[in-house]
Amino acid sequence: MKDDRHVPRAYPSATEDNYFRLKESYDLELAVAVARSYLHAAIAHPKDTIVDGWSISCLPSTGAGRRLFTINVGAVEGAYMSTIIENGVVDGYIMTVYVDRRTLEAASGQPLAELERRFENDVFFDNATHAMFRGRAVSLEILSIPVDE
């Protein structure tokens, strides 16, 4: 008898069909590169911890359907990439990540105020308001990743 206790539930946005829709409609190589960069920077041993430690969903309905993917770390949303739409056409992408404020300051060796000043033209910093973050997290948003012409 097959043991199904460790088989993840299949959410609509975690299906192979959504992956192929992402591939057909958007820049799949860019989405994969951005997701991979986040995973290698934020998750220890991402290949060994997928499903139990983190998961990724393609084209989730969250965010008015503009997200290319969402990465969850356990039950917490860790990052997502979404589209910028201008006149009905994808004009760029936005990447949002959530980080623990103290971890960010320790890893960078800089207080948050200095990081905000230093990267004010490239990154939007905000307090993450979801209750699961308990006031400790900061959201970092890369303002725009341009679409290749």
XYZ file of N, CA and C in Angstrom:
447
model
N 0.832 -1.182 0.000
C 0.000 0.000 0.000
C 0.879 1.249 0.000
N 0.523 2.218 -0.814
C 1.301 3.449 -0.961
C 1.076 4.367 0.239
N 2.154 4.960 0.767
C 2.070 5.897 1.882
C 1.927 7.307 1.328
N 0.734 7.899 1.473
C 0.453 9.230 0.925
C 0.659 10.351 1.935
N 1.188 10.055 3.108
C 1.330 11.099 4.125
C 2.302 12.193 3.706
N 3.267 11.890 2.869
C 4.283 12.875 2.494
C 4.085 13.423 1.091
N 2.944 13.134 0.491
C 2.649 13.658 -0.839
C 1.978 15.013 -0.662
N 2.532 16.076 -1.235
C 1.929 17.399 -1.065
C 0.580 17.476 -1.765
N -0.292 18.311 -1.204
C -1.566 18.559 -1.863
C -1.296 19.365 -3.121
N -2.032 19.100 -4.161
C -1.847 19.828 -5.420
C -2.813 21.002 -5.456
N -2.293 22.180 -5.332
C -3.090 23.388 -5.461
C -3.158 23.743 -6.938
N -4.216 24.416 -7.370
C -4.320 24.759 -8.797
C -3.088 25.474 -9.339
N -2.459 26.325 -8.520
C -1.303 27.078 -9.005
C -0.004 26.287 -8.899
N -0.070 25.080 -8.401
C 1.134 24.254 -8.291
C 1.107 23.121 -9.309
N 0.337 23.294 -10.354
C 0.198 22.234 -11.349
C 1.144 22.433 -12.525
N 1.366 21.357 -13.238
C 2.182 21.411 -14.444
C 1.520 22.307 -15.494
N 0.180 22.315 -15.529
C -0.547 23.158 -16.472
C -0.212 24.638 -16.258
N -0.157 25.068 -15.002
C 0.192 26.467 -14.736
C 1.629 26.771 -15.138
N 2.515 25.815 -14.959
C 3.899 25.997 -15.395
C 3.942 26.236 -16.905
N 3.207 25.433 -17.663
C 3.201 25.599 -19.122
C 2.532 26.910 -19.530
N 1.511 27.352 -18.798
C 0.886 28.653 -19.074
C 1.884 29.779 -18.817
N 2.661 29.658 -17.752
C 3.702 30.648 -17.461
C 4.719 30.674 -18.593
N 5.129 29.501 -19.041
C 6.122 29.386 -20.115
C 5.618 30.007 -21.415
N 4.351 29.836 -21.725
C 3.779 30.350 -22.972
C 3.547 31.857 -22.945
N 3.238 32.406 -21.781
C 2.779 33.795 -21.717
C 3.800 34.798 -21.198
N 4.831 34.328 -20.511
C 5.769 35.252 -19.870
C 7.202 34.795 -20.123
N 8.139 35.531 -19.567
C 9.557 35.215 -19.701
C 9.926 34.148 -18.670
N 9.796 32.894 -19.053
C 10.055 31.783 -18.139
C 11.498 31.784 -17.651
N 12.449 32.037 -18.541
C 13.863 32.034 -18.136
C 14.123 33.063 -17.047
N 13.536 34.250 -17.183
C 13.702 35.283 -16.169
C 13.058 34.848 -14.858
N 11.838 34.333 -14.915
C 11.139 33.900 -13.699
C 11.931 32.813 -12.974
N 12.450 31.847 -13.710
C 13.236 30.765 -13.107
C 14.522 31.320 -12.505
N 15.197 32.216 -13.205
C 16.445 32.799 -12.692
C 16.197 33.588 -11.409
N 15.123 34.368 -11.378
C 14.801 35.161 -10.188
C 14.444 34.236 -9.024
N 13.598 33.237 -9.275
C 13.220 32.294 -8.217
C 14.444 31.547 -7.699
N 15.280 31.084 -8.604
C 16.494 30.349 -8.214
C 17.415 31.239 -7.369
N 17.590 32.492 -7.766
C 18.438 33.412 -6.998
C 17.906 33.591 -5.582
N 16.596 33.778 -5.471
C 15.992 33.927 -4.142
C 16.215 32.664 -3.308
N 15.919 31.515 -3.890
C 16.038 30.259 -3.142
C 17.459 30.021 -2.657
N 18.446 30.267 -3.506
C 19.833 30.031 -3.104
C 20.311 31.052 -2.073
N 19.740 32.249 -2.083
C 20.124 33.265 -1.106
C 19.402 33.087 0.231
N 18.166 32.591 0.192
C 17.333 32.595 1.395
C 17.125 31.234 2.050
N 17.315 30.152 1.312
C 16.983 28.820 1.820
C 18.244 27.958 1.881
N 18.522 27.420 3.051
C 19.644 26.486 3.174
C 19.259 25.175 2.492
N 20.077 24.709 1.593
C 19.864 23.438 0.891
C 18.492 23.366 0.222
N 18.181 24.275 -0.706
C 16.837 24.289 -1.303
C 16.438 22.991 -1.993
N 17.381 22.300 -2.620
C 17.035 21.035 -3.290
C 16.594 19.966 -2.293
N 17.144 20.015 -1.093
C 16.834 19.002 -0.079
C 15.597 19.339 0.748
N 15.127 20.575 0.667
C 14.036 20.996 1.552
C 12.743 21.334 0.822
N 12.705 21.143 -0.505
C 11.481 21.428 -1.248
C 10.348 20.555 -0.704
N 9.190 21.056 -0.674
C 7.950 20.484 -0.161
C 7.886 20.615 1.354
N 8.839 20.033 2.093
C 8.793 20.129 3.550
C 9.191 21.508 4.053
N 10.117 22.181 3.381
C 10.597 23.478 3.843
C 10.073 24.658 3.056
N 9.841 24.460 1.776
C 9.370 25.562 0.937
C 8.615 24.984 -0.257
N 7.853 25.857 -0.904
C 7.117 25.454 -2.107
C 6.992 26.657 -3.033
N 6.738 26.388 -4.293
C 6.549 27.457 -5.276
C 5.269 27.175 -6.052
N 4.522 28.229 -6.312
C 3.297 28.127 -7.107
C 3.419 29.050 -8.305
N 3.088 28.551 -9.476
C 3.110 29.346 -10.705
C 1.735 29.951 -10.952
N 1.713 31.210 -11.334
C 0.490 31.926 -11.675
C -0.599 31.777 -10.617
N -0.282 32.046 -9.335
C -1.322 31.958 -8.309
C -2.357 33.063 -8.502
N -3.553 32.858 -7.982
C -4.607 33.871 -8.135
C -4.402 35.050 -7.194
N -3.533 34.922 -6.206
C -3.219 36.011 -5.284
C -2.675 37.213 -6.052
N -2.975 38.406 -5.585
C -2.431 39.606 -6.224
C -3.102 39.933 -7.539
N -4.403 39.744 -7.600
C -5.201 40.074 -8.796
C -4.734 39.320 -10.036
N -4.132 38.150 -9.833
C -3.710 37.334 -10.969
C -2.510 37.864 -11.718
N -1.773 38.792 -11.132
C -0.597 39.357 -11.812
C 0.705 38.691 -11.398
N 0.639 37.755 -10.477
C 1.864 37.101 -10.010
C 2.298 36.002 -10.967
N 3.602 35.947 -11.199
C 4.168 34.851 -11.974
C 4.409 33.651 -11.073
N 4.899 33.924 -9.862
C 5.089 32.848 -8.891
C 5.074 33.423 -7.489
N 4.819 32.543 -6.542
C 4.935 32.843 -5.118
C 5.735 31.716 -4.492
N 6.706 32.080 -3.664
C 7.478 31.095 -2.915
C 7.062 31.205 -1.455
N 6.611 30.099 -0.899
C 6.266 30.035 0.515
C 7.347 29.255 1.242
N 7.712 29.765 2.402
C 8.671 29.092 3.266
C 7.862 28.626 4.468
N 7.593 27.326 4.502
C 6.632 26.831 5.486
C 5.280 27.452 5.168
N 4.648 28.015 6.180
C 3.337 28.645 5.990
C 3.441 30.134 5.672
N 4.659 30.653 5.556
C 4.869 32.091 5.377
C 5.264 32.406 3.937
N 4.634 33.432 3.390
C 5.007 33.892 2.055
C 6.395 34.516 2.134
N 7.320 33.997 1.342
C 8.691 34.493 1.381
C 9.011 35.477 0.278
N 8.444 35.247 -0.908
C 8.743 36.112 -2.048
C 7.720 35.876 -3.143
N 7.587 36.883 -3.987
C 6.768 36.702 -5.185
C 7.230 37.649 -6.278
N 6.955 37.259 -7.511
C 7.275 38.070 -8.684
C 5.968 38.346 -9.405
N 5.733 39.613 -9.729
C 4.488 39.977 -10.408
C 4.778 40.863 -11.611
N 3.746 41.043 -12.422
C 3.889 41.815 -13.654
C 3.474 43.261 -13.450
N 4.061 44.137 -14.249
C 3.624 45.529 -14.372
C 2.905 45.597 -15.711
N 1.647 45.962 -15.678
C 0.845 46.026 -16.899
C 0.626 47.488 -17.278
N 0.961 47.842 -18.492
C 0.717 49.180 -19.046
C -0.048 49.012 -20.348
N -1.215 49.618 -20.432
C -2.048 49.531 -21.641
C -2.303 48.087 -22.065
N -2.532 47.219 -21.072
C -2.855 45.830 -21.349
C -1.685 44.949 -21.744
N -0.464 45.475 -21.660
C 0.731 44.732 -22.075
C 1.709 44.667 -20.902
N 2.390 43.533 -20.753
C 3.412 43.410 -19.711
C 4.550 44.365 -20.043
N 4.810 45.291 -19.102
C 5.827 46.318 -19.314
C 7.047 46.114 -18.418
N 6.946 45.192 -17.476
C 8.049 44.940 -16.563
C 7.601 44.007 -15.461
N 8.493 43.765 -14.521
C 8.217 42.848 -13.424
C 8.644 43.482 -12.115
N 8.003 43.060 -11.041
C 8.340 43.506 -9.694
C 8.638 42.264 -8.864
N 9.712 42.302 -8.104
C 10.049 41.209 -7.194
C 9.931 41.724 -5.774
N 9.163 41.019 -4.952
C 8.992 41.376 -3.547
C 9.485 40.220 -2.691
N 10.327 40.528 -1.709
C 10.801 39.517 -0.759
C 10.563 40.025 0.655
N 10.362 39.092 1.558
C 10.192 39.414 2.972
C 11.399 38.892 3.726
N 11.969 39.740 4.569
C 13.136 39.345 5.357
C 12.963 39.816 6.791
N 13.565 39.081 7.707
C 13.587 39.486 9.103
C 14.506 40.701 9.224
N 13.999 41.738 9.852
C 14.755 42.997 9.947
C 16.120 42.787 10.604
N 16.150 42.086 11.726
C 17.420 41.886 12.437
C 18.412 41.073 11.604
N 17.902 40.077 10.898
C 18.771 39.264 10.040
C 19.349 40.108 8.914
N 18.528 40.947 8.308
C 18.987 41.827 7.233
C 20.071 42.774 7.736
N 19.838 43.375 8.894
C 20.822 44.307 9.441
C 22.123 43.593 9.814
N 22.007 42.408 10.390
C 23.212 41.660 10.779
C 23.998 41.208 9.553
N 23.308 40.694 8.550
C 23.988 40.192 7.351
C 24.637 41.313 6.553
N 24.005 42.475 6.536
C 24.549 43.596 5.761
C 25.528 44.443 6.564
N 25.469 44.331 7.895
C 26.306 45.172 8.743
C 25.852 46.619 8.766
N 24.623 46.864 8.317
C 24.085 48.222 8.230
C 22.714 48.283 8.902
N 22.392 49.401 9.574
C 21.028 49.553 10.083
C 20.058 49.743 8.909
N 18.805 49.415 9.130
C 17.810 49.500 8.070
C 17.753 50.902 7.464
N 17.842 51.933 8.287
C 17.780 53.309 7.774
C 18.898 53.576 6.764
N 20.086 53.046 7.019
C 21.205 53.229 6.089
C 20.964 52.460 4.790
N 20.424 51.250 4.888
C 20.112 50.474 3.685
C 19.061 51.189 2.841
N 18.062 51.744 3.515
C 17.026 52.489 2.788
C 17.630 53.688 2.060
N 18.507 54.409 2.728
C 19.147 55.572 2.109
C 20.027 55.144 0.934
N 20.795 54.107 1.153
C 21.755 53.649 0.150
C 21.086 53.106 -1.118
N 19.944 52.462 -0.956
C 19.274 51.826 -2.091
C 17.943 52.483 -2.440
N 17.766 53.750 -2.051
C 16.473 54.412 -2.223
C 15.997 54.480 -3.671
N 16.875 54.472 -4.622
C 16.457 54.538 -6.028
C 16.196 53.167 -6.650
N 16.562 52.100 -5.939
C 16.447 50.756 -6.504
C 15.468 49.841 -5.782
N 15.297 50.058 -4.486
C 14.489 49.144 -3.671
C 13.525 49.951 -2.818
N 12.270 49.478 -2.755
C 11.273 50.076 -1.876
C 11.221 49.234 -0.605
N 11.466 49.854 0.539
C 11.445 49.176 1.831
C 10.128 49.496 2.526
N 9.523 48.507 3.171
C 8.285 48.731 3.916
C 8.209 47.709 5.043
N 7.467 48.050 6.097
C 7.228 47.080 7.158
C 6.221 46.059 6.661
N 6.520 44.788 6.839
C 5.586 43.726 6.455
C 4.511 43.658 7.534
N 3.263 43.774 7.128
C 2.180 43.933 8.094
C 1.443 42.649 8.452
N 1.680 41.561 7.753
C 0.958 40.321 8.051
C 1.242 39.883 9.489
N 0.211 39.421 10.178
C 0.334 39.027 11.585
C 1.392 37.951 11.813
N 1.601 37.073 10.834
C 2.597 36.002 11.005
C 4.011 36.551 11.175
N 4.260 37.765 10.678
C 5.596 38.344 10.780
C 5.845 38.975 12.147
N 4.775 39.203 12.904
C 4.868 39.753 14.267
C 5.693 41.032 14.340
N 5.595 41.857 13.323
C 6.275 43.144 13.325
C 7.774 43.085 13.112
N 8.318 41.911 12.830
C 9.773 41.765 12.704
C 10.273 41.815 11.274
N 9.377 41.710 10.314
C 9.818 41.572 8.925
C 9.707 42.874 8.147
N 10.519 42.937 7.112
C 10.536 44.060 6.188
C 10.296 43.486 4.796
N 9.493 44.192 4.004
C 9.360 43.777 2.607
C 10.287 44.642 1.771
N 10.963 44.016 0.847
C 11.855 44.703 -0.083
C 11.296 44.479 -1.473
N 11.109 45.556 -2.200
C 10.518 45.445 -3.527
C 11.435 46.097 -4.544
N 11.870 45.300 -5.508
C 12.640 45.845 -6.625
C 11.626 46.491 -7.537
N 11.783 47.770 -7.770
C 10.754 48.554 -8.427
C 10.393 48.084 -9.815
N 11.345 47.651 -10.615
C 10.994 47.208 -11.960
C 12.120 46.392 -12.563
N 11.740 45.298 -13.137
C 12.657 44.503 -13.945
C 12.122 44.656 -15.361
N 12.809 45.372 -16.251
C 12.243 45.653 -17.576
C 12.047 44.402 -18.426
N 11.081 44.486 -19.290
C 10.816 43.419 -20.248
C 11.777 43.579 -21.412
N 12.388 42.473 -21.846
C 13.264 42.521 -23.021
C 12.432 42.809 -24.257
N 12.924 43.668 -25.088
C 12.224 44.013 -26.340
C 12.611 43.047 -27.421
